[in-house]
Short mmCIF file of C-alpha atoms in Angstrom, two decimals:
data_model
loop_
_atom_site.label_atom_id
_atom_site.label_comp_id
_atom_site.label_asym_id
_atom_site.label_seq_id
_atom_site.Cartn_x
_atom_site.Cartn_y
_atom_site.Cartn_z
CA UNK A 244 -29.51 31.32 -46.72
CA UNK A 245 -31.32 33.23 -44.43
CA UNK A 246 -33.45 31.29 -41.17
CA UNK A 247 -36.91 32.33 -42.62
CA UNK A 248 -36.01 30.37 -45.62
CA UNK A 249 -35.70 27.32 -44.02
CA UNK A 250 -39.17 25.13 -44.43
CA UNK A 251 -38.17 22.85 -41.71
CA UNK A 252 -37.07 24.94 -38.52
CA UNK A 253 -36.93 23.07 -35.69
CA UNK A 254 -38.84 24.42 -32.84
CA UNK A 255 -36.83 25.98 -29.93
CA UNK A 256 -35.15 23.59 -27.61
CA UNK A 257 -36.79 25.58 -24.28
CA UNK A 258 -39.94 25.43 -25.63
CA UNK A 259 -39.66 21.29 -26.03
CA UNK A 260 -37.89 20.83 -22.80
CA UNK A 261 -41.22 23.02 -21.19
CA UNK A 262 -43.23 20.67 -23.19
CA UNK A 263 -42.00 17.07 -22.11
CA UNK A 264 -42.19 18.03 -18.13
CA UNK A 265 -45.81 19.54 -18.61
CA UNK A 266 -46.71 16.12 -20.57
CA UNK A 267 -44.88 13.67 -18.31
CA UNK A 268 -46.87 15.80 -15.37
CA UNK A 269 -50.02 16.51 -17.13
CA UNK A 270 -49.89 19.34 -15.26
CA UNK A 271 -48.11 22.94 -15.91
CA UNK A 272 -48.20 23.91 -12.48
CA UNK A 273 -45.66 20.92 -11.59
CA UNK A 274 -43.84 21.46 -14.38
CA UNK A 275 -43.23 25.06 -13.66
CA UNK A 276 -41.88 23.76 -10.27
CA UNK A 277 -39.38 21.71 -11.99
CA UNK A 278 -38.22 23.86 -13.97
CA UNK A 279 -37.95 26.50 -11.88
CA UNK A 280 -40.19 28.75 -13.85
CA UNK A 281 -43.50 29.88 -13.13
CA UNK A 282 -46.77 28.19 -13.89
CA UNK A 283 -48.18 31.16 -16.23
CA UNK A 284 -44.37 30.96 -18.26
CA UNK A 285 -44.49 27.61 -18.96
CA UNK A 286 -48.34 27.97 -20.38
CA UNK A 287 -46.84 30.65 -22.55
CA UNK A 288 -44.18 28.72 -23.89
CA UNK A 289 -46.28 25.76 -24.56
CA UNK A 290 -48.95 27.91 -26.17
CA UNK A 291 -46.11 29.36 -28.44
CA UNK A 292 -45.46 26.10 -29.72
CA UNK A 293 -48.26 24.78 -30.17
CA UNK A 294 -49.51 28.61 -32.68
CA UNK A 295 -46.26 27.15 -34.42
CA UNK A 296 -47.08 23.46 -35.11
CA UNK A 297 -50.68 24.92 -36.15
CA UNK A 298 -52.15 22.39 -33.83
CA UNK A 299 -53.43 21.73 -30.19
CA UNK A 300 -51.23 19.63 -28.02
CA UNK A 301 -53.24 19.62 -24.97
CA UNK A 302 -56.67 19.15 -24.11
CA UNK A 303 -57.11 21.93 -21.11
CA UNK A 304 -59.68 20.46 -18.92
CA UNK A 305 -61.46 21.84 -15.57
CA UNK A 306 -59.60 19.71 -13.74
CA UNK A 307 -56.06 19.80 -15.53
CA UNK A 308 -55.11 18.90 -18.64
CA UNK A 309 -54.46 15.94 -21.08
CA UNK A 310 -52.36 15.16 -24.35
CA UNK A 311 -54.23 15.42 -28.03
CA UNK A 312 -53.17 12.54 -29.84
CA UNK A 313 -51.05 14.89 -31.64
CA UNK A 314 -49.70 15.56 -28.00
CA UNK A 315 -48.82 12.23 -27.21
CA UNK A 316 -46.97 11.49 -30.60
CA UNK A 317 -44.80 14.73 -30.11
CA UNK A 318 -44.29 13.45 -26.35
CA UNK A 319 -42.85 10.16 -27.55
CA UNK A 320 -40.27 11.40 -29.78
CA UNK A 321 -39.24 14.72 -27.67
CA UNK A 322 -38.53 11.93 -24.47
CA UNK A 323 -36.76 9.72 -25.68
CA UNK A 324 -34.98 12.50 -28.24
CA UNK A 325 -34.09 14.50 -24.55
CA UNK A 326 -33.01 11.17 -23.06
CA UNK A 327 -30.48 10.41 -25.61
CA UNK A 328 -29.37 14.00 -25.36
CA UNK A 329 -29.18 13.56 -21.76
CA UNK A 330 -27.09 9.94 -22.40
CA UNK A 331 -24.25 11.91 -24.59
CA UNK A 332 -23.66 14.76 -22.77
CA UNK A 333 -23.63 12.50 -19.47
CA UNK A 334 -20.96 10.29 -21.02
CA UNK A 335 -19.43 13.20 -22.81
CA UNK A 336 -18.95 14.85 -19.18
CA UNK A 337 -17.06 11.47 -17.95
CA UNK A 338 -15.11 10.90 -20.47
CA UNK A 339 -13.59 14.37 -19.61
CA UNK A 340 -13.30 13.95 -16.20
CA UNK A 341 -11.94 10.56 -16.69
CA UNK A 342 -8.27 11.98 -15.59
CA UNK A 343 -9.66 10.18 -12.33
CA UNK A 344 -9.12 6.53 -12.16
CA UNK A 345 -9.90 4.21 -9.57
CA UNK A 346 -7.76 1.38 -8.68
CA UNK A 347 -8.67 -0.98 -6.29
CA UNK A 348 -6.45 -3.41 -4.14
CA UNK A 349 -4.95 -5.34 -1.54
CA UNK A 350 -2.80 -2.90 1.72
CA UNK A 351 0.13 -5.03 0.40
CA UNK A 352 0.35 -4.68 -3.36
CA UNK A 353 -0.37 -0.76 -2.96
CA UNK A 354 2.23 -0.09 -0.12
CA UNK A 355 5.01 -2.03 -0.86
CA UNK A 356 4.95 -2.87 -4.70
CA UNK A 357 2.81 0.79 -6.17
CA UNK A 358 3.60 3.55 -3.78
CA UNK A 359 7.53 3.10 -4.53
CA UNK A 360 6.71 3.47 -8.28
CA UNK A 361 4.11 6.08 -8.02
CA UNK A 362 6.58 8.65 -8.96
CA UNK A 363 8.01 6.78 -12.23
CA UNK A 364 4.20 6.57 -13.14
CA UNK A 365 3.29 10.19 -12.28
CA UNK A 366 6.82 11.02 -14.67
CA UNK A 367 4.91 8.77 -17.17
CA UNK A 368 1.14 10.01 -17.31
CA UNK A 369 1.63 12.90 -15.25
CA UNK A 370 -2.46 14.10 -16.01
CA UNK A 371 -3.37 10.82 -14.46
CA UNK A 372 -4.83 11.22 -11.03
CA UNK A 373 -5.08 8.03 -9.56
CA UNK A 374 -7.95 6.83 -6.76
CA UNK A 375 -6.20 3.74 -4.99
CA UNK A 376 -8.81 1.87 -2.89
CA UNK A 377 -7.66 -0.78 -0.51
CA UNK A 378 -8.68 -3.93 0.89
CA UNK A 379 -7.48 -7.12 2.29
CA UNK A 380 -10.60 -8.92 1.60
CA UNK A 381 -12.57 -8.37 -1.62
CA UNK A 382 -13.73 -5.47 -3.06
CA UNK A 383 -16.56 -4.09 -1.20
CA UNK A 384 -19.60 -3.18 -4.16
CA UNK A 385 -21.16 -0.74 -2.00
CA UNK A 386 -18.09 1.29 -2.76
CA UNK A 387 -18.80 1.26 -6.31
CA UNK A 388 -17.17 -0.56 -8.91
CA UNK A 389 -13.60 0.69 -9.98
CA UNK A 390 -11.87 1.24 -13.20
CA UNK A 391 -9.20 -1.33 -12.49
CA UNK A 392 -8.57 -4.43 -9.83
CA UNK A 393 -5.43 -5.84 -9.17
CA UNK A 394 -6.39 -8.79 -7.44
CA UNK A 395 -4.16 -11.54 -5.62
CA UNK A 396 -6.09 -14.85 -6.20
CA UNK A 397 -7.02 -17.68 -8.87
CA UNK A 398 -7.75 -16.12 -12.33
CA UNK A 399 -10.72 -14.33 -12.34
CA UNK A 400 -13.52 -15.61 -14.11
CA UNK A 401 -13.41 -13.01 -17.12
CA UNK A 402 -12.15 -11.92 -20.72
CA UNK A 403 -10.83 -8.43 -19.34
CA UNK A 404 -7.81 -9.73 -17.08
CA UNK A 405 -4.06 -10.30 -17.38
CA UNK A 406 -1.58 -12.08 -15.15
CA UNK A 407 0.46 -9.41 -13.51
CA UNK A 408 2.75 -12.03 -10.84
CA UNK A 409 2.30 -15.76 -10.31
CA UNK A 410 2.47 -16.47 -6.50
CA UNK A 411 6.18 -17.19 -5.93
CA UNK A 412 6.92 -17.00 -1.80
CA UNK A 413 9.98 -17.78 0.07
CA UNK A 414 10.24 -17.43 3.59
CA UNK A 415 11.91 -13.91 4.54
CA UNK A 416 13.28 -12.47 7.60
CA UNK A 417 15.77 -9.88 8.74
CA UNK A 418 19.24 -10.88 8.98
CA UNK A 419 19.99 -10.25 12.46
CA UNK A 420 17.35 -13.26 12.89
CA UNK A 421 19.35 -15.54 11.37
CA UNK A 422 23.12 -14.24 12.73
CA UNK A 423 24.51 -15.23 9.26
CA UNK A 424 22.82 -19.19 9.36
CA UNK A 425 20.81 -21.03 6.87
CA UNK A 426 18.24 -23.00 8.86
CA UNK A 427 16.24 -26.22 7.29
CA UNK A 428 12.51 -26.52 7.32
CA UNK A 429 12.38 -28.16 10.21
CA UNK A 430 14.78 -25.74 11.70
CA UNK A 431 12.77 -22.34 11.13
CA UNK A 432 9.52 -24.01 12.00
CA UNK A 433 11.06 -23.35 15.72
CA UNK A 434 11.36 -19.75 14.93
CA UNK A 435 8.29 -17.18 15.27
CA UNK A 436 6.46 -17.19 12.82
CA UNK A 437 4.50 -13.99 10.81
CA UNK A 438 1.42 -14.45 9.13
CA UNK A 439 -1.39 -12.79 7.27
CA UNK A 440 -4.90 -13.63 8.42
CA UNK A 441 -7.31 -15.36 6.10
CA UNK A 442 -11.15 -14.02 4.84
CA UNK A 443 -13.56 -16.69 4.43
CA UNK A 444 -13.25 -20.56 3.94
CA UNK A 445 -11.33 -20.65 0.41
CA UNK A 446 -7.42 -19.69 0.78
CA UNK A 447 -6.40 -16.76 -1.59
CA UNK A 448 -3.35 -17.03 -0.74
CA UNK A 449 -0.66 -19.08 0.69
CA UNK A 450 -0.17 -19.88 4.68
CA UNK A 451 2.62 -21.55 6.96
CA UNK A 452 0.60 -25.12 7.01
CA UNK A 453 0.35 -25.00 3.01
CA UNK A 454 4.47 -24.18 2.86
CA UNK A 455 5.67 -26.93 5.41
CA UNK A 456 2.86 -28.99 3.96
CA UNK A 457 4.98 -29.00 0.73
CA UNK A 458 8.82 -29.64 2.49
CA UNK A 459 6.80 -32.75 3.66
CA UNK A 460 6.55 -31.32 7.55
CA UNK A 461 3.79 -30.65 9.48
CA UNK A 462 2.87 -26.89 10.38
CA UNK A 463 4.05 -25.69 14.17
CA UNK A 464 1.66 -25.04 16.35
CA UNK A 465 -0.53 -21.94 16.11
CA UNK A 466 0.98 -20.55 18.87
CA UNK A 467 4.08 -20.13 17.32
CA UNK A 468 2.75 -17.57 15.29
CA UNK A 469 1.70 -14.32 14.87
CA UNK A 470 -1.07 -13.13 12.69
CA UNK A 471 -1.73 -9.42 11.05
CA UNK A 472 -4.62 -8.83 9.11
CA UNK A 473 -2.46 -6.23 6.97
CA UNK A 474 0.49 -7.66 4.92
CA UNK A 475 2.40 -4.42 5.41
CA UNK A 476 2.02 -5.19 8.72
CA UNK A 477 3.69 -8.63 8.66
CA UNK A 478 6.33 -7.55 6.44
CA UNK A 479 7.14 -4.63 8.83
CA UNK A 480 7.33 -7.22 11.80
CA UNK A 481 9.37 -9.28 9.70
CA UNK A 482 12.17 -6.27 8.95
CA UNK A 483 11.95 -5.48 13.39
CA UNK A 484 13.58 -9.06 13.82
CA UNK A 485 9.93 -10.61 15.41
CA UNK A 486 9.96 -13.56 13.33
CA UNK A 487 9.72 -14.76 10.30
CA UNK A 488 7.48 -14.25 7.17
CA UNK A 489 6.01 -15.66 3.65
CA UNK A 490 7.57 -13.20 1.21
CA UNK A 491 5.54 -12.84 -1.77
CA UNK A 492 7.11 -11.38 -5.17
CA UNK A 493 7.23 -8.67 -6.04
CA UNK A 494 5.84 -7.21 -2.25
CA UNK A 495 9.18 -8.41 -0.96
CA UNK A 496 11.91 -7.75 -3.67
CA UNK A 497 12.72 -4.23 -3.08
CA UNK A 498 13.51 -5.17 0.80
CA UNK A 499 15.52 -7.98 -0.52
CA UNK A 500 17.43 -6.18 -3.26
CA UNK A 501 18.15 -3.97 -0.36
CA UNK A 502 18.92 -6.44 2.38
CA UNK A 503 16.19 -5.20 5.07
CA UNK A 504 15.36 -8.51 4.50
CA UNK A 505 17.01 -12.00 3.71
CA UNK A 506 15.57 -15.09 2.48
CA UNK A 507 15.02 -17.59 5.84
CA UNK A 508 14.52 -20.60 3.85
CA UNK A 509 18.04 -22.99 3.35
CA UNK A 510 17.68 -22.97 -0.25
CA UNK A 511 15.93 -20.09 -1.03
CA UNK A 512 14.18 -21.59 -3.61
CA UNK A 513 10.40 -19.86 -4.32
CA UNK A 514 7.31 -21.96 -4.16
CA UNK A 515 5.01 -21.47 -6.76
CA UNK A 516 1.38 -22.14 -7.00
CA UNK A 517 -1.42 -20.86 -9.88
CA UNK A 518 -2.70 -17.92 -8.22
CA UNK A 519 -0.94 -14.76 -8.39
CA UNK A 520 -1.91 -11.16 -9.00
CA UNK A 521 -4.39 -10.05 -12.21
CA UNK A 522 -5.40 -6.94 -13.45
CA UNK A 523 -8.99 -6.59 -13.78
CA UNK A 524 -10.64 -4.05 -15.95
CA UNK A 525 -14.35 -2.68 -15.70
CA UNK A 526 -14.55 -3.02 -19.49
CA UNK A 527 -13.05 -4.78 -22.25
CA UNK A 528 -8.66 -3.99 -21.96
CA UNK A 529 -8.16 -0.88 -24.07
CA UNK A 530 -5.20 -0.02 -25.59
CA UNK A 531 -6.15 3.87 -25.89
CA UNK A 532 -7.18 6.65 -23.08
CA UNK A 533 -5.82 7.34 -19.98
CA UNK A 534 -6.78 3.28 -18.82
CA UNK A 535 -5.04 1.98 -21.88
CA UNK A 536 -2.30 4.11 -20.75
CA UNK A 537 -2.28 3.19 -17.07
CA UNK A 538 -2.89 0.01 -18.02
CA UNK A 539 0.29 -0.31 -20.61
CA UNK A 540 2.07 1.00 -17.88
CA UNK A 541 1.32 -1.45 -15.27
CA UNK A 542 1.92 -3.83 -17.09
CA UNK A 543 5.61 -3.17 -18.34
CA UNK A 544 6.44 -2.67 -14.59
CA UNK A 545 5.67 -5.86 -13.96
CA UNK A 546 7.48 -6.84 -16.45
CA UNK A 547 10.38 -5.30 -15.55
CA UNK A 548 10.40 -6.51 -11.84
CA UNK A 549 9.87 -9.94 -12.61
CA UNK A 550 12.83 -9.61 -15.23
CA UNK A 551 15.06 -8.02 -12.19
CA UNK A 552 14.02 -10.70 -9.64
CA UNK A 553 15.85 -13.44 -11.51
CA UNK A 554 19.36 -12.50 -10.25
CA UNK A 555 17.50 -11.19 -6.81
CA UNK A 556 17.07 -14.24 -4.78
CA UNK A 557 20.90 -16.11 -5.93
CA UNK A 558 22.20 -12.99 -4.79
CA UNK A 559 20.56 -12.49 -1.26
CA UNK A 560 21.25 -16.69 -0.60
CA UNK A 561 25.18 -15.80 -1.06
CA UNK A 562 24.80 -12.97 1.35
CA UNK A 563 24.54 -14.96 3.90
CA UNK A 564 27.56 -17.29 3.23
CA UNK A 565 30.14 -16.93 6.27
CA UNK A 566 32.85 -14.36 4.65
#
């Protein structure tokens, strides 16, 4: 079927798109300058269109110009039919460049737990390219909001999350610290102590006065201790021989499986609260895409580590029985 057959023809795109800037303008003159055209083409195209409707769509005044009623009914439908346009292609265009997610943080979780894994997971999804954003307090919205969150606190209040590690800390240190001893409580509350500081007035996370607090002693002084505002930090200090740290699983477990570090505490035995780490998504958790597959991901790792930590700590406690 040939095009002049066809009652119905549309009328050219160009000539529509001229159309809605000189009627949102109501003026040709700045729609030319939007466009990028020239005042006398855009009066041409708009005069083409209207020979083809058979019907005015502007009023040209002395002073300007106004929609027909005619005008203003074509207007409606041509805005809001170029906004949807505009809507699709827009989210067409992301989802295609959505080989980019971002992944926002604490310095701890990315350092020690992801960036030792980030080649298993490039292996994995190797088109993912992964944005990690980082930050001991929370996330900072002026940044934008990320794909993803894996945040160390109480549950967040929302359907899209998943519980990644429940906070499980024993006190860690390097084993030239200890010379091959298993000190009390009350013992390693005379040793320096390593500490992460704390944002705001609610506790995210556990602290030295919370742990004794729990083996029924009271905290050591503060100046007993010294504080890093970076967990990598404090675990670094802790694997020097400066003093003594709250390990948190899984930030810890490589360095343990590996004896850089050893656990402090005489019994070795975690202490567990209801926070932990979740994963966070920007919309509702999607088993499909790139996310889903990040996501999927993630999560068996977890999985995994927590399954390997089981034999972990028994293991590092009998490495420091006398031989």
């Amino acid at each position: 079927m040939s095009h002049k057959a066809l009652p119905q023809q549309l009328p050219a795109l160009q000539s529509l798109i001229h159309f809605e800037s000189a009627a949102r303008h109501l003026n040709f003159t700045s729609a030319a300058e939007e466009l990028g055209a020239t005042q006398p083409a855009v009066s041409l195209r708009i005069r083409k269109l209207e020979d083809e409707l058979g019907l005015p769509l502007f009023d040209r005044l002395h002073r300007g110009v106004r929609l027909t009623h005619e005008g203003e009914r074509l207007f409606e439908t041509v805005q809001q039919t170029l906004e949807a346009l505009r809507l699709v292609t827009a989210d067409m265009r992301t989802q295609q460049s959505r080989r980019t997610l971002t992944l926002s943080t604490d310095f701890g979780f990315a350092r020690l737990w992801l960036l030792p894994r980030m080649a298993a997971l490039r292996e994995a999804i190797p088109e993912l390219q992964l944005r990690i954003r980082t930050s001991q307090s929370e996330p900072d919205a002026r940044e934008g909001v990320p794909d993803l969150s894996v945040i160390f606190g109480e549950r967040p209040d929302t359907a899209s999350s998943r519980l990644l590690f429940v906070e499980s800390v024993v006190p860690v240190c390097s084993p030239a610290l200890l010379r091959n001893s298993r000190p009390t409580p009350r013992e390693l509350s005379t040793l320096p102590l390593l500490q992460l500081e704390q944002h705001g007035q609610t506790a995210r996370w556990m602290n030295w006065t919370d742990w004794f607090r729990d083996r029924g002693l009271r905290a050591p002084a503060a100046s007993n201790a010294i504080t890093f505002n970076d967990y990598s930090l404090v675990v670094q200090a802790a694997v020097s021989g400066l003093g003594v740290a709250l390990g948190w699983a899984p930030l810890v477990d490589d360095l343990l499986a590996s004896g850089e570090l050893v656990p402090a505490d005489g019994d070795g035995q975690p202490l567990r609260t209801s926070r932990g780490y979740f994963l966070s998504t920007l919309r509702p958790w999607q088993s499909h895409g790139l996310q889903g597959r990040f996501c999927d991901w993630l999560v068996a790792e977890c999985a995994r580590t927590t399954a390997a930590r089981e034999a972990l700590l028994p293991r590092a406690i009998r490495s420091l029985q006398p031989q």
